[in-house]
C-alpha positions as a printed NumPy array, in Angstrom:
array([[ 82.64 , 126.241, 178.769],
       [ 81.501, 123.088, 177.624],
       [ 84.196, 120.009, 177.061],
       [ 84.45 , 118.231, 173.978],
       [ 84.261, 114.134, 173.821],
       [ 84.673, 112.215, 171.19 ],
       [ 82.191, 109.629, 170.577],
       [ 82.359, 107.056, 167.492],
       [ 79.517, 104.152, 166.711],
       [ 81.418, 100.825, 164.939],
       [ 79.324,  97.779, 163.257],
       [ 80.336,  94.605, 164.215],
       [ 80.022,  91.695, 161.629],
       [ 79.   ,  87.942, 162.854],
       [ 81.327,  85.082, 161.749],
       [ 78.542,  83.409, 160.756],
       [ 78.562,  81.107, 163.381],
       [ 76.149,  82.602, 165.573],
       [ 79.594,  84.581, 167.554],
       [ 81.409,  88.146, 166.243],
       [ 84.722,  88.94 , 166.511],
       [ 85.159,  91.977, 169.081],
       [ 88.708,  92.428, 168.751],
       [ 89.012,  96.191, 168.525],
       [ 90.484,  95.841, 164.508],
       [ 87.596,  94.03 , 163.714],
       [ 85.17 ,  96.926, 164.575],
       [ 83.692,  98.458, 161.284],
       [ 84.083, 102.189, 161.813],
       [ 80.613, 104.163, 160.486],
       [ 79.999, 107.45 , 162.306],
       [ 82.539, 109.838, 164.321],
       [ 80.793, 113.134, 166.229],
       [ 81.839, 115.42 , 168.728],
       [ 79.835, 115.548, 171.819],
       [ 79.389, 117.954, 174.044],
       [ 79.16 , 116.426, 177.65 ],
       [ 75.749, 117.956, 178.099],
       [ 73.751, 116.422, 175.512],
       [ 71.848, 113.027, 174.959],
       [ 74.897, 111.457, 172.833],
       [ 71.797, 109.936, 170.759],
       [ 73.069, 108.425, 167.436],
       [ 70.901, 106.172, 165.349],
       [ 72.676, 103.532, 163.505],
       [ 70.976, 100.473, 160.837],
       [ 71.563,  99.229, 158.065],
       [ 70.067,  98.375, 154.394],
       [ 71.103,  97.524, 151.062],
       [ 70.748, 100.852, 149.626],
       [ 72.396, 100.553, 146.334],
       [ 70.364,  97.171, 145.17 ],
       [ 73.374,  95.368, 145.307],
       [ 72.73 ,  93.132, 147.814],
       [ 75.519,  94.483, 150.371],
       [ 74.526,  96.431, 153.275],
       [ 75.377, 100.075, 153.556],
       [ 75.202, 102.09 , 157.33 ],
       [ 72.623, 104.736, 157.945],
       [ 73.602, 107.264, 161.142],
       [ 71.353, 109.671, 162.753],
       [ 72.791, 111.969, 165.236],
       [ 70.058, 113.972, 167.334],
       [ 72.294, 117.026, 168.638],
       [ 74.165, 117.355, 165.485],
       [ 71.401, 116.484, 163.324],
       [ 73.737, 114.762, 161.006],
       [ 72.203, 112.188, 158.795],
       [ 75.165, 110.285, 157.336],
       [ 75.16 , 107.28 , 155.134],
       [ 78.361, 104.637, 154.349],
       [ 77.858, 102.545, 151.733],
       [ 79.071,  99.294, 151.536],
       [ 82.455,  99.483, 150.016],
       [ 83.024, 102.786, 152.344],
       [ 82.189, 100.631, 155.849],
       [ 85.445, 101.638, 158.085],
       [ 86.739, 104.669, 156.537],
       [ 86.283, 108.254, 157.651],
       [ 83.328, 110.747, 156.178],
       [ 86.055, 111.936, 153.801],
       [ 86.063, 108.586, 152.214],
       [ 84.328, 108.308, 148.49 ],
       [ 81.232, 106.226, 149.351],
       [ 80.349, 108.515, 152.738],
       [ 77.259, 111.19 , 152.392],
       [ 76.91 , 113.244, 155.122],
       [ 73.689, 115.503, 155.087],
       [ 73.968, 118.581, 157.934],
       [ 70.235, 118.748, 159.107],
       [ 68.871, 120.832, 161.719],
       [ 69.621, 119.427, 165.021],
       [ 66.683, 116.913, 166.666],
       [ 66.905, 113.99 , 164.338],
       [ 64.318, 111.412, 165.652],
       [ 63.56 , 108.121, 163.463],
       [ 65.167, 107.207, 160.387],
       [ 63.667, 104.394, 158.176],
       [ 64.326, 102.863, 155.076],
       [ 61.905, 102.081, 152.329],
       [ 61.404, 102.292, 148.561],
       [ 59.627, 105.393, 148.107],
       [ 59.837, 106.061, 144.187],
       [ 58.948, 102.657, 143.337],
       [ 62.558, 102.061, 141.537],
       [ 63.104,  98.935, 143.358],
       [ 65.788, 100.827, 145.708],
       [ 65.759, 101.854, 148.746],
       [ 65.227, 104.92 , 150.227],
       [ 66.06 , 106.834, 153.912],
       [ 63.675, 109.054, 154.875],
       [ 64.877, 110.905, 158.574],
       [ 61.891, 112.89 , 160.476],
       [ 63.082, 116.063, 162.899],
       [ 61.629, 115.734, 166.239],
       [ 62.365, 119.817, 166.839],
       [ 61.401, 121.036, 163.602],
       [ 58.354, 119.02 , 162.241],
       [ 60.564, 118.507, 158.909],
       [ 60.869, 115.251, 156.739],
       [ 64.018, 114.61 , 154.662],
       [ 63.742, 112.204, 152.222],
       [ 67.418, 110.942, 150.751],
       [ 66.598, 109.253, 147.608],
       [ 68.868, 106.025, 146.331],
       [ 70.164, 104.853, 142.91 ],
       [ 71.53 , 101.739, 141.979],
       [ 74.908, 103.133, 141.047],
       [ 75.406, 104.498, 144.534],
       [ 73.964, 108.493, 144.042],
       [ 72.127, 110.155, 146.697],
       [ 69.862, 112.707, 146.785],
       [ 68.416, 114.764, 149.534],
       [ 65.257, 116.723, 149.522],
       [ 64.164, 118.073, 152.598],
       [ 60.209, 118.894, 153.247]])
């Protein structure tokens, strides 16, 4: 029987100095995930202003899971329960995630490709913070 792990991914923030601050309460919590020992523990994280607001939010990709989760700005440290936290459950074998405005609203966009499956999901952004997921 496999053993569980915990595994978590954090964003640290600079001080604008050109240093960051890794004191363990200054760590910006964005994804949590169980892990099973045997697998690649892979977990994409960047970030983007996805709500045109000019704050970033934090994009996660997790491979084994094949969660595609998204924090946005104001929800940066909380737990996926939090308002502000999207989680989409995709099929397991998430490979590149990018960012880009792909319905020309001046917004941008996350688009996550499935290395196992061939499939495309496309998460479309508003400016008041809405998501929408359409997978291809």
């Amino acid at each position: 029987m496999d053993s569980l792990a915990t595994s978590a991914a954090f964003i640290v923030f600079g001080n604008g100095d050109g240093t960051f601050n890794l004191a363990f309460d200054s760590l910006q919590f964005v994804y949590f995930g169980n892990f099973s020992t045997f697998t690649t523990n892979s977990v994409t994280v960047f970030a983007a202003d996805l709500t045109h607001n000019g704050k970033s939010a934090a994009v996660t990709s997790d491979f084994d899971t094949g969660t595609l989760q998204i924090a946005l700005n104001n929800a940066i440290g909380f737990f996926p329960s939090s308002p502000g936290i999207f989680s989409f459950p995709l099929a397991p074998g998430l490979a590149d995630v990018a960012a880009g405005d792909l319905n020309g609203d001046g917004v941008l966009d996350v688009v996550a490709i499935n290395y196992q499956t061939s499939e495309r999901t496309v998460v479309l952004s508003h400016k008041h913070g809405q998501k929408e997921h359409s997978p291809q």
